[in-house]
């Protein structure tokens, strides 16, 4: 990650090193909340990394958010674009790694990454379909169990129920978190994932061209 950031496009490296300074970064105790995110308080941006969210791709992901936050108010950036800043940086990192590890190792990592992103896109579409149903339905008299049943029905149209329950920890707790806490967020995450993967296809042929595009997206 350090080597990638030192050659990263634009001022990404400089800002990422600022992100990793103690007054911008919140590492955490084992009982902290799950997840990682970048947020703004006043004119400063801060990064938080929850338990299990300190791997290389997560650090690169949040560095993308932090980079963009130096040029625009995080609250004013459309979600589709904001998540392209982060996911795009992850895929540039994947392209950067190609010349720095054995071919078969890199291919395995990229294939695993593609699988995860495609599965995530499908989950995002599933959540979006659930949201469309509940936001356009008369919910008078509905109980939590009724919403659970809608989610189970939508889930079954996209995946087998077994896949849902193996890959999405407690699907019914999950919809409560994402739909109530972050409505319409997940469809943006799917759109940005496709854009980020497109950036990778460019980087495979011309890394500098992709880096230039990424810099413009952030700055």
XYZ file of C-alpha atoms in Angstrom:
219
model
C 0.000 0.000 0.000
C 2.840 2.377 0.882
C 4.529 1.817 -2.489
C 1.225 2.305 -4.317
C 0.475 5.554 -2.493
C 3.954 6.904 -3.203
C 3.333 6.700 -6.961
C -0.425 7.320 -6.876
C -2.086 9.801 -9.264
C -2.346 13.494 -8.499
C -2.060 14.386 -4.829
C -3.556 11.092 -3.651
C -0.333 9.959 -1.990
C 0.142 13.217 -0.121
C -3.426 13.252 1.154
C -3.375 9.553 2.038
C -0.350 10.110 4.235
C -2.251 12.935 5.944
C -5.142 10.517 6.449
C -2.827 8.107 8.242
C -1.677 10.738 10.720
C -2.915 10.318 14.261
C -5.221 13.326 14.277
C -7.092 12.198 11.162
C -7.364 8.483 11.849
C -9.459 6.526 14.318
C -8.210 3.011 14.846
C -10.314 1.134 17.317
C -10.792 -1.274 20.160
C -12.227 -4.729 19.534
C -15.669 -3.632 20.742
C -15.953 -0.718 18.280
C -18.592 -0.717 15.554
C -18.009 -2.758 12.415
C -17.118 -1.109 9.137
C -14.892 1.660 7.822
C -15.879 5.127 6.682
C -14.642 8.648 5.992
C -16.607 11.602 7.291
C -16.260 15.366 7.587
C -16.482 17.430 10.763
C -16.271 21.098 9.901
C -13.406 21.577 7.462
C -11.578 18.409 8.505
C -12.072 14.869 7.244
C -11.552 11.832 9.430
C -11.292 8.098 8.761
C -12.543 5.299 10.970
C -11.575 1.641 10.713
C -13.648 -0.855 12.704
C -12.595 -4.373 13.777
C -11.490 -6.433 10.792
C -11.456 -3.408 8.481
C -7.736 -2.644 8.377
C -6.828 -4.710 5.307
C -4.987 -3.191 2.356
C -8.034 -2.716 0.115
C -10.028 -1.025 2.877
C -7.183 1.402 3.548
C -6.953 2.180 -0.175
C -10.753 2.524 -0.356
C -10.858 5.112 2.435
C -7.814 6.888 1.009
C -9.886 7.498 -2.134
C -12.638 9.119 -0.083
C -10.117 11.186 1.849
C -8.399 12.324 -1.360
C -11.684 13.570 -2.826
C -12.621 15.242 0.459
C -9.697 17.621 0.007
C -11.412 19.068 -3.095
C -15.125 18.971 -2.297
C -17.470 18.830 0.660
C -18.191 15.146 1.250
C -21.838 15.958 1.892
C -22.171 17.621 -1.525
C -20.680 14.786 -3.597
C -23.295 12.512 -5.219
C -23.052 8.999 -3.800
C -22.437 7.472 -7.247
C -19.343 9.666 -7.610
C -18.189 9.395 -3.999
C -18.066 5.620 -4.138
C -16.274 5.732 -7.490
C -13.547 7.703 -5.693
C -13.121 4.829 -3.236
C -13.820 1.769 -5.368
C -11.936 3.257 -8.305
C -8.873 3.590 -6.099
C -9.166 -0.070 -5.120
C -9.222 -1.144 -8.763
C -6.273 1.112 -9.632
C -4.464 -0.619 -6.775
C -5.342 -3.982 -8.362
C -3.844 -2.799 -11.665
C -0.737 -1.494 -9.890
C -0.144 -4.903 -8.293
C 0.030 -6.671 -11.660
C 3.734 -5.950 -12.161
C 4.599 -6.627 -8.537
C 3.614 -10.238 -7.955
C 3.555 -13.547 -9.842
C 1.049 -13.623 -12.699
C -0.984 -16.507 -11.291
C -1.177 -14.869 -7.852
C -2.379 -11.604 -9.344
C -4.924 -13.390 -11.517
C -6.314 -15.217 -8.473
C -6.611 -11.987 -6.489
C -8.310 -10.143 -9.345
C -10.712 -13.012 -10.060
C -11.678 -13.143 -6.389
C -12.136 -9.377 -6.421
C -14.344 -9.538 -9.535
C -16.469 -12.282 -7.966
C -16.932 -10.247 -4.783
C -17.825 -7.080 -6.665
C -20.314 -8.821 -8.954
C -21.951 -10.486 -5.951
C -22.038 -7.121 -4.194
C -23.680 -5.506 -7.236
C -26.379 -8.183 -7.167
C -26.928 -7.632 -3.436
C -27.213 -3.894 -4.079
C -29.830 -4.501 -6.780
C -31.687 -6.811 -4.411
C -31.745 -4.168 -1.669
C -32.869 -1.569 -4.210
C -35.757 -3.757 -5.340
C -36.782 -4.257 -1.720
C -36.699 -0.475 -1.225
C -38.792 0.134 -4.337
C -41.465 -2.230 -3.012
C -41.658 -0.793 0.502
C -41.424 2.852 -0.621
C -44.307 2.445 -3.075
C -46.635 0.276 -0.974
C -49.290 1.254 1.528
C -47.643 -0.071 4.674
C -50.608 0.421 6.992
C -50.684 -2.454 9.449
C -47.353 -3.944 8.342
C -45.213 -5.584 11.001
C -41.473 -6.222 11.049
C -42.237 -9.812 10.073
C -44.085 -8.592 6.956
C -40.983 -6.686 5.866
C -38.872 -9.753 6.553
C -41.108 -11.750 4.254
C -40.729 -9.175 1.462
C -36.957 -9.319 1.811
C -36.987 -13.126 1.813
C -39.106 -13.098 -1.352
C -36.844 -10.621 -3.159
C -33.744 -12.471 -2.005
C -35.074 -15.715 -3.442
C -35.467 -14.079 -6.861
C -31.780 -13.104 -6.931
C -30.060 -15.922 -5.062
C -30.904 -19.174 -3.407
C -31.987 -18.561 0.193
C -28.967 -20.582 1.303
C -26.618 -18.209 -0.541
C -28.287 -15.198 1.043
C -27.985 -16.532 4.540
C -24.408 -17.745 4.050
C -23.135 -14.528 2.500
C -25.253 -11.808 4.107
C -25.090 -12.017 7.878
C -28.690 -12.017 9.136
C -30.432 -10.723 6.006
C -33.347 -9.333 7.992
C -31.128 -7.381 10.375
C -29.260 -6.258 7.264
C -32.268 -4.645 5.564
C -33.103 -2.772 8.753
C -29.610 -1.298 8.849
C -29.234 -0.294 5.198
C -32.791 0.688 4.308
C -33.610 2.640 7.440
C -30.150 4.096 8.019
C -28.983 4.676 4.418
C -31.945 4.679 2.012
C -31.142 4.508 -1.725
C -27.437 4.173 -0.898
C -26.962 0.704 -2.293
C -28.031 1.373 -5.867
C -25.380 4.113 -5.965
C -22.817 1.603 -4.717
C -23.706 -0.727 -7.589
C -23.395 2.059 -10.180
C -20.014 3.127 -8.808
C -18.766 -0.471 -8.734
C -19.413 -0.798 -12.463
C -17.588 2.493 -13.117
C -14.654 1.376 -10.959
C -14.361 -1.946 -12.770
C -14.452 -0.036 -16.060
C -11.518 2.035 -14.797
C -9.643 -1.227 -14.239
C -10.237 -2.351 -17.821
C -8.639 0.917 -18.969
C -5.750 0.501 -16.526
C -4.984 -2.976 -17.874
C -4.210 -1.399 -21.252
C -2.927 2.010 -20.160
C -2.330 2.520 -16.447
C -1.408 6.193 -16.788
C -4.581 6.969 -18.727
C -6.681 5.382 -15.985
C -4.714 7.258 -13.310
C -5.349 10.551 -15.123
C -9.079 9.828 -15.333
C -9.127 8.973 -11.653
C -7.297 12.168 -10.706
C -9.857 14.261 -12.596
C -12.719 12.417 -10.894
C -11.286 13.332 -7.499
C -10.013 16.849 -8.137
